[in-house]
Amino acid sequence: MDDRSSDFVERNSHTTLNQLQNWSKLYVNEDNFTGDEENIPDLRFDVRHDLNDRIYICYDDLSKLEVDAVVLPINDVNLRKSQLARDVTLGAGPEISAVYTDMKTGSVTFETGFALPARFVISVMEPRISLKYQTAVETALHGCYVGAMQCAAEHKLSSVAFPLLYDPTAEPSLTTHMGHIAIRTIRCCLQKLSCHPKAVVLVLTEKQMDLYSNLLSTYFPRSNTEASDFIYWLPQTEFTDWGEIVRADRAIRIRDFATENEATSEMSGTFLLNKKSSHKEDPVIPSTITSHSFASMSGDHDSRRKRQIENMTSFHCSGFLNDCNLLIILSAVLGYSYHRLLRCARTENLSEIASTKALYVCGNDRGGSPVVVLVAKYMNVQNMNMEKALLYFIHILDSVVNERYSLVYFHTVSESKNHPSVEFIRHVYHTLDQRYRENLKYLYIVHPSFMSKVKTL
C-alpha cells in the first residue's frame, strides 16, 4: 500500500469480495418462473451450485475493487472514451498508458496492479464491434475471455474481476449477442478450469444488469425451474467445450469423407459415392466439394504420361541423339521442368554461345515491345553445343517473354549446317513454357526458304 497514490486512498475506499452480491444468494422471485419441475427438458447448462457460488456482481467502480486481478480492455483504456477507462486511468496512474503500446486484437498480458487496489492486471486487446466483421469480432471476443480466464488459472489467482470487454453502446441486438459470448465462455471456462479462479466478479451497471440477469439465469441457473424458463434464451448454435461457436464452413476435416450418419441436414446437395450400395455407412460428399473441377475424374493421368514418355524416347530411335546432347533427352524423359533449365542457364558458363552473336535483343518496336533477333548464319549446329544453345536461349528470353515481344529470324545466306533438326525444334517448343507462345506478338522471317516456312508451320 505504500507505493500507491495517497490521494487515491483519501478519495476512495476499497471494495472487497465480502461486500459484493453473490449470484447464488441473489434474491430470486419464484413467482416469475412458470416451468414444470416434473417435465424439465434436456439442459445444455444444468444447475451447478458450486459454479454459481463463484459468480459475484459488482455495481461499483472497477478501480476500487480489491481482488487478485482485474481484466482491463486496453483499447478502451487507451482511448479513454468510457467512464470505466477514465476511472481506471485515474486510479492506476500515468504508468499504465506507457505500457500498452503494441498489442494485437485478442492478445492477453499479465502485469502488476500499478496503483490499483488489485494485485495484478490482466490486459486484453478487445475487438471493436463491427457488423461487417461480426464473425471475426465474435472469435476475438471469445479469445479475450478464454485468455483472461486461463491467465488467472495459470497464476493461481483466487479472484478476478471482469468489466464488459466490448462497447456497451452498440446496437442492442449486438450487445445481447456479445453478452451471450461473454457469460457462456465464463461458464465453460469455470467447468474446464475447476480450481482457479475461485471467484469471478462481473462489473456492471444497473442498466446492464437487466440484460445480464437473464443471461446469468440462462447459463448459471440456480434451480431446475429457472433453467427450464430461460432455456429459450439459448441461441440455436453449436459450440465447443470452451464456449466457442462451431462454424461448419470453417471445420477442418481430417478424414476424406463423413459417413452418412454424420452428415448434417445442411448438406442438402450430397450424394453417395457408391449409389448401388445401400450400406448405412456409405460415404457422402457435400455438393460444395463436388462442384469443383478437381473433384471429378478427368482421365487416366498415368497412362497419358506413359504415352508422352514413349513419344519422347522415340526421338532416340529416330536419330535425335545425333543432333542433341544426351542430357536434353534425359531432361525430357525424366520431366525436368523449365524452371530447372532456367536455374542451369543462370549458373552455366554460356560465353561461347554468346560470342557467336546469333541471338540478342536489339531494342523496342513502335509499340514499346522488345524485339529479339535470331541470325541463322552465325549458328554452326555441327560444332555448337546444342544443350548450351537452349540454355542461352532461355537465359536471354526469360525476362523478355513476360510481356508482348516480337521475334525476327534472319534466314539470309544460311546453309544446312546452320539449321537445327526438326526434332530439336520440336523439343524446344515443348520445353518452353506458355509465355513464349502467348506473348509472341509478331514472328518475322527474313529471306525465308521453302524448308524454313515448313518448319515454322
XYZ file of C-alpha atoms in Angstrom:
457
model
C 0.000 0.000 0.000
C 2.972 2.336 0.492
C 3.654 2.767 -3.213
C 0.066 3.670 -4.122
C -1.128 7.205 -4.547
C -2.016 8.840 -1.223
C -4.797 10.989 -2.682
C -6.333 7.827 -4.206
C -6.638 6.327 -0.707
C -8.111 9.520 0.687
C -10.671 9.840 -2.080
C -11.877 6.231 -2.329
C -12.417 3.246 -0.104
C -11.672 -0.213 -1.439
C -14.405 -2.754 -2.147
C -13.661 -6.290 -1.021
C -15.176 -9.556 -2.178
C -17.208 -9.917 1.022
C -19.063 -6.702 0.225
C -20.300 -7.939 -3.168
C -23.500 -9.779 -4.034
C -23.148 -13.462 -4.771
C -25.216 -14.728 -7.696
C -26.424 -17.864 -5.905
C -27.648 -15.787 -2.955
C -29.227 -13.043 -5.015
C -32.996 -12.756 -4.453
C -34.979 -14.969 -6.818
C -38.672 -14.358 -7.351
C -40.034 -17.850 -7.938
C -43.417 -16.419 -8.948
C -41.920 -15.257 -12.237
C -40.994 -18.809 -13.212
C -43.555 -20.939 -14.970
C -41.551 -24.091 -15.636
C -42.744 -27.520 -14.581
C -40.311 -29.277 -12.268
C -41.563 -32.691 -13.422
C -41.041 -32.037 -17.161
C -37.585 -30.478 -17.346
C -36.118 -30.667 -20.889
C -32.552 -31.692 -21.547
C -30.430 -28.822 -20.303
C -27.257 -27.774 -22.068
C -26.300 -25.857 -18.922
C -27.518 -27.678 -15.871
C -27.733 -26.395 -12.311
C -24.286 -26.193 -10.717
C -24.383 -24.624 -7.276
C -20.607 -24.840 -6.972
C -20.259 -22.640 -10.077
C -22.999 -20.246 -9.024
C -21.180 -19.632 -5.729
C -18.168 -18.375 -7.714
C -20.063 -15.581 -9.510
C -20.248 -12.128 -7.902
C -21.971 -8.942 -9.079
C -20.385 -5.523 -8.571
C -22.059 -2.187 -9.290
C -19.082 -0.223 -8.017
C -16.089 1.264 -9.795
C -13.619 -1.323 -11.157
C -10.700 0.767 -9.911
C -11.950 0.326 -6.308
C -12.058 -3.472 -6.295
C -9.595 -5.207 -4.022
C -9.228 -8.529 -5.815
C -6.335 -10.606 -7.071
C -6.665 -9.311 -10.637
C -8.815 -7.050 -12.756
C -9.268 -7.517 -16.500
C -8.781 -4.309 -18.463
C -9.987 -3.713 -22.050
C -6.859 -1.895 -23.249
C -8.374 -0.453 -26.399
C -10.991 1.313 -24.294
C -8.415 2.369 -21.688
C -6.144 3.905 -24.321
C -8.980 5.846 -25.965
C -10.445 6.898 -22.589
C -13.920 7.291 -24.007
C -15.891 5.450 -21.333
C -16.225 6.249 -17.660
C -14.586 2.924 -16.863
C -11.487 3.870 -18.832
C -11.226 7.264 -17.167
C -11.613 5.780 -13.683
C -9.002 3.084 -14.344
C -6.521 5.579 -15.797
C -7.001 7.881 -12.835
C -6.686 5.076 -10.303
C -3.766 3.224 -11.921
C -1.649 6.286 -12.529
C 0.174 7.519 -15.642
C 2.344 4.382 -15.865
C -0.486 2.348 -17.390
C -0.585 4.449 -20.564
C 3.101 3.857 -21.300
C 2.978 0.060 -21.008
C 0.425 -0.985 -23.600
C 1.542 0.435 -26.902
C 1.685 -2.569 -29.224
C -0.911 -5.283 -28.653
C -2.833 -7.266 -31.251
C -6.555 -7.944 -31.054
C -7.240 -10.895 -28.782
C -3.831 -10.869 -27.088
C -3.510 -11.085 -23.300
C -0.776 -9.755 -20.994
C -0.174 -10.076 -17.242
C 1.141 -7.083 -15.294
C 1.378 -5.785 -11.743
C -1.526 -3.772 -10.392
C 0.108 -0.336 -10.823
C -1.636 1.946 -8.280
C -4.890 -0.041 -8.276
C -6.095 -1.953 -5.198
C -5.905 -5.161 -7.262
C -2.652 -7.091 -7.039
C -2.412 -7.739 -10.781
C -3.829 -6.519 -14.066
C -4.797 -8.871 -16.908
C -4.884 -6.740 -20.039
C -6.731 -7.840 -23.167
C -6.966 -6.108 -26.517
C -10.688 -6.357 -27.091
C -12.152 -6.186 -30.630
C -14.097 -3.248 -31.964
C -17.736 -4.020 -32.695
C -18.361 -4.162 -36.451
C -21.278 -5.663 -38.356
C -19.068 -6.148 -41.409
C -16.607 -8.336 -39.499
C -19.023 -9.844 -36.985
C -17.576 -13.357 -37.196
C -14.054 -12.096 -36.522
C -15.337 -9.950 -33.644
C -17.086 -12.932 -32.055
C -13.989 -15.100 -32.344
C -11.718 -12.398 -30.916
C -14.075 -11.621 -28.038
C -14.283 -15.292 -27.103
C -10.480 -15.461 -27.225
C -10.215 -12.495 -24.859
C -12.380 -14.130 -22.188
C -10.696 -17.518 -22.551
C -7.232 -15.962 -22.471
C -8.031 -13.960 -19.343
C -9.506 -16.979 -17.549
C -6.573 -19.196 -18.486
C -4.140 -16.499 -17.379
C -5.856 -16.323 -13.993
C -5.717 -20.112 -13.680
C -2.016 -20.275 -14.614
C -1.119 -17.736 -11.911
C -3.480 -19.444 -9.416
C -5.462 -16.294 -8.734
C -8.400 -16.651 -6.392
C -10.493 -13.744 -7.654
C -10.666 -11.903 -10.980
C -12.972 -9.037 -11.994
C -14.404 -8.646 -15.498
C -15.895 -5.462 -16.920
C -17.591 -5.624 -20.307
C -14.924 -6.375 -22.928
C -16.984 -4.800 -25.695
C -18.674 -1.493 -26.362
C -21.985 -1.492 -24.428
C -23.273 1.428 -26.519
C -23.512 -0.676 -29.704
C -26.807 -1.881 -31.165
C -28.953 -3.797 -28.638
C -29.014 -6.938 -30.788
C -25.209 -6.941 -30.942
C -24.729 -6.270 -27.242
C -27.089 -9.145 -26.424
C -25.143 -11.449 -28.717
C -21.815 -10.349 -27.212
C -23.278 -10.856 -23.750
C -24.089 -14.462 -24.649
C -20.481 -14.988 -25.714
C -19.145 -13.458 -22.506
C -21.268 -15.377 -19.982
C -21.186 -18.646 -21.935
C -17.395 -18.507 -22.164
C -17.051 -17.793 -18.435
C -19.347 -20.728 -17.631
C -17.433 -23.122 -19.875
C -14.073 -21.929 -18.556
C -15.173 -22.463 -14.948
C -16.140 -26.019 -15.880
C -12.809 -26.664 -17.621
C -10.649 -24.824 -15.071
C -12.001 -26.431 -11.936
C -9.700 -24.863 -9.287
C -8.912 -21.271 -10.238
C -10.219 -18.644 -10.231
C -12.439 -19.314 -7.237
C -14.388 -16.083 -7.703
C -15.383 -14.202 -10.883
C -16.669 -10.664 -10.390
C -18.863 -9.139 -13.095
C -18.575 -5.350 -13.004
C -21.867 -4.000 -14.366
C -24.149 -1.017 -14.162
C -27.731 -1.382 -13.003
C -28.933 -0.871 -16.582
C -26.628 -3.605 -17.860
C -27.816 -5.899 -15.081
C -31.264 -6.003 -16.700
C -29.740 -7.986 -19.569
C -27.151 -9.895 -17.596
C -29.624 -11.161 -15.011
C -31.350 -13.040 -17.840
C -28.042 -14.251 -19.250
C -26.885 -15.458 -15.855
C -30.194 -17.257 -15.346
C -29.602 -18.939 -18.711
C -26.013 -20.076 -18.209
C -25.882 -20.191 -14.391
C -29.375 -21.390 -13.423
C -29.994 -21.658 -9.690
C -32.821 -24.147 -9.943
C -34.345 -26.506 -12.462
C -37.336 -24.217 -12.745
C -35.143 -21.259 -13.624
C -33.188 -23.365 -16.110
C -36.413 -24.512 -17.770
C -37.818 -20.992 -18.089
C -34.653 -19.498 -19.572
C -33.756 -22.373 -21.886
C -35.304 -20.433 -24.784
C -32.703 -17.712 -24.305
C -30.056 -20.095 -25.551
C -29.107 -19.432 -29.207
C -29.660 -22.310 -31.608
C -25.970 -22.768 -32.328
C -23.407 -25.406 -31.517
C -20.324 -24.517 -29.509
C -17.221 -26.221 -28.168
C -16.365 -27.149 -24.587
C -14.776 -23.711 -24.229
C -17.938 -21.937 -25.422
C -16.747 -21.012 -28.909
C -19.331 -21.113 -31.689
C -18.799 -24.026 -34.078
C -18.851 -22.864 -37.692
C -19.443 -25.731 -40.116
C -17.981 -23.874 -43.081
C -14.664 -23.497 -41.235
C -14.403 -27.036 -39.902
C -11.239 -28.941 -40.813
C -11.996 -32.475 -41.960
C -9.173 -34.921 -41.245
C -10.847 -37.888 -42.938
C -11.639 -37.998 -46.633
C -15.397 -38.149 -46.220
C -18.005 -38.147 -43.470
C -20.283 -41.148 -43.113
C -23.942 -40.879 -43.923
C -24.878 -40.849 -40.245
C -22.507 -37.933 -39.635
C -23.862 -35.829 -42.499
C -25.935 -32.937 -41.219
C -29.166 -31.651 -42.630
C -27.308 -28.629 -44.043
C -25.704 -30.835 -46.699
C -28.734 -30.739 -48.958
C -26.846 -31.455 -52.153
C -24.871 -34.513 -51.061
C -24.694 -37.748 -52.970
C -23.493 -41.249 -52.275
C -20.121 -42.191 -53.665
C -21.396 -45.683 -54.418
C -25.022 -45.315 -55.354
C -25.545 -49.061 -55.815
C -24.627 -49.816 -52.222
C -27.286 -49.459 -49.551
C -24.929 -49.863 -46.553
C -25.722 -47.362 -43.831
C -22.064 -46.298 -43.571
C -21.708 -45.312 -47.220
C -19.590 -42.175 -47.505
C -21.315 -38.992 -48.568
C -19.703 -35.988 -50.173
C -21.082 -32.445 -49.838
C -22.080 -30.783 -53.096
C -19.923 -27.794 -52.140
C -16.918 -30.070 -52.624
C -18.008 -31.901 -55.764
C -18.804 -28.654 -57.566
C -15.082 -28.047 -58.111
C -13.411 -29.354 -61.239
C -10.654 -31.171 -59.360
C -13.214 -33.308 -57.517
C -14.226 -35.254 -60.634
C -12.282 -37.800 -62.692
C -10.671 -36.486 -65.849
C -8.993 -39.479 -67.467
C -6.099 -41.770 -66.613
C -3.173 -39.445 -65.933
C -0.696 -42.315 -65.557
C -1.473 -43.738 -68.982
C -1.317 -40.309 -70.582
C 2.079 -39.613 -69.003
C 3.330 -43.018 -70.110
C 2.405 -42.242 -73.729
C 4.215 -38.905 -73.501
C 7.395 -40.593 -72.294
C 7.146 -43.222 -75.037
C 6.836 -40.455 -77.648
C 9.836 -38.671 -76.176
C 12.006 -41.793 -76.120
C 11.132 -42.459 -79.756
C 13.349 -39.474 -80.629
C 16.319 -41.597 -79.615
C 15.411 -44.279 -82.133
C 14.873 -41.772 -84.943
C 18.376 -40.364 -84.804
C 17.640 -37.486 -82.458
C 20.759 -38.361 -80.499
C 22.892 -37.206 -83.450
C 21.511 -33.651 -83.224
C 21.228 -33.077 -79.483
C 23.140 -33.796 -76.341
C 22.039 -36.802 -74.316
C 21.261 -34.545 -71.359
C 18.433 -32.865 -73.277
C 16.819 -36.244 -73.982
C 17.086 -37.266 -70.369
C 15.651 -33.950 -69.238
C 12.594 -34.502 -71.405
C 12.158 -38.146 -70.383
C 12.573 -37.513 -66.689
C 10.300 -34.469 -66.816
C 12.828 -31.786 -65.952
C 10.883 -28.569 -65.713
C 11.520 -25.315 -67.453
C 12.498 -23.748 -64.162
C 15.233 -26.341 -63.705
C 16.698 -25.394 -67.071
C 16.388 -21.728 -66.109
C 18.451 -22.336 -62.971
C 21.089 -24.112 -65.061
C 21.116 -21.220 -67.522
C 21.863 -18.755 -64.743
C 24.806 -20.743 -63.390
C 26.299 -22.229 -66.591
C 29.135 -20.512 -68.467
C 27.498 -19.585 -71.792
C 30.161 -17.184 -73.074
C 30.961 -19.464 -76.023
C 27.352 -19.273 -77.263
C 27.113 -15.535 -76.560
C 30.258 -14.839 -78.632
C 28.507 -16.059 -81.800
C 26.041 -13.099 -81.553
C 23.369 -15.304 -83.108
C 20.738 -14.251 -80.557
C 20.263 -10.840 -78.977
C 17.671 -8.202 -78.067
C 18.043 -5.282 -80.466
C 15.567 -2.815 -78.938
C 11.834 -1.995 -78.973
C 9.299 -1.533 -81.748
C 6.927 1.426 -82.117
C 4.565 -0.052 -79.559
C 7.328 -0.345 -76.977
C 7.542 -4.141 -77.200
C 11.042 -5.703 -77.180
C 12.402 -7.181 -80.413
C 14.560 -10.333 -80.376
C 16.850 -11.120 -83.319
C 17.952 -14.642 -84.301
C 20.566 -14.949 -87.099
C 20.853 -18.431 -88.614
C 24.150 -17.672 -90.393
C 26.010 -17.390 -87.070
C 24.802 -20.779 -85.794
C 27.098 -23.656 -86.657
C 24.922 -26.515 -85.427
C 27.550 -29.194 -86.145
C 30.150 -27.585 -83.872
C 27.794 -25.969 -81.361
C 26.781 -27.438 -78.019
C 23.003 -27.532 -78.508
C 22.388 -28.050 -74.815
C 24.101 -24.755 -74.040
C 22.385 -23.128 -77.001
C 18.996 -23.950 -75.455
C 20.149 -22.673 -72.061
C 21.367 -19.428 -73.633
C 18.050 -19.009 -75.468
C 16.191 -19.373 -72.142
C 18.641 -17.054 -70.373
C 18.088 -14.236 -72.892
C 14.338 -14.550 -73.421
C 13.062 -15.433 -69.907
C 12.776 -11.803 -68.825
C 11.591 -10.675 -72.277
C 8.608 -13.003 -72.606
C 6.905 -11.601 -69.517
C 5.381 -9.020 -71.892
C 4.455 -8.851 -75.573
C 7.505 -9.270 -77.806
C 8.454 -9.817 -81.453
C 10.939 -12.297 -82.935
C 12.862 -11.588 -86.154
C 14.553 -14.625 -87.750
C 17.192 -13.964 -90.440
C 17.474 -16.931 -92.791
C 19.705 -14.928 -95.127
C 22.808 -16.662 -96.632
C 22.420 -19.648 -94.290
C 23.393 -23.235 -95.142
C 22.298 -26.648 -93.962
C 24.960 -26.627 -91.229
C 23.245 -23.589 -89.721
C 19.831 -25.236 -89.398
C 18.873 -27.331 -86.344
C 16.871 -30.500 -86.888
C 13.104 -30.636 -86.787
C 13.262 -32.912 -83.714
C 15.331 -30.379 -81.808
C 12.951 -27.537 -82.759
C 10.006 -29.638 -81.605
C 11.802 -30.409 -78.355
C 12.474 -26.704 -77.728
C 8.850 -25.888 -78.457
C 7.581 -28.330 -75.826
C 10.249 -27.335 -73.290
C 9.453 -23.624 -73.228
C 6.535 -22.513 -71.078
C 3.326 -20.843 -72.227
C 4.665 -17.284 -72.023
C 6.824 -17.791 -75.114
C 3.778 -18.621 -77.223
C 1.106 -16.458 -75.612
C 3.148 -13.227 -75.569
C 4.653 -13.608 -79.063
C 3.327 -10.558 -80.873
C 4.917 -10.987 -84.329
C 7.258 -13.512 -85.959
C 9.189 -12.180 -88.960
C 11.270 -14.440 -91.265
C 13.690 -12.529 -93.482
C 14.574 -14.232 -96.822
C 12.773 -17.481 -95.974
C 13.277 -20.710 -97.861
C 10.687 -23.378 -98.501
C 12.003 -25.557 -95.643
C 12.101 -22.656 -93.176
C 8.437 -21.976 -93.914
C 7.604 -25.652 -93.353
C 9.459 -25.714 -90.032
C 7.676 -22.563 -88.911
C 4.287 -24.087 -89.642
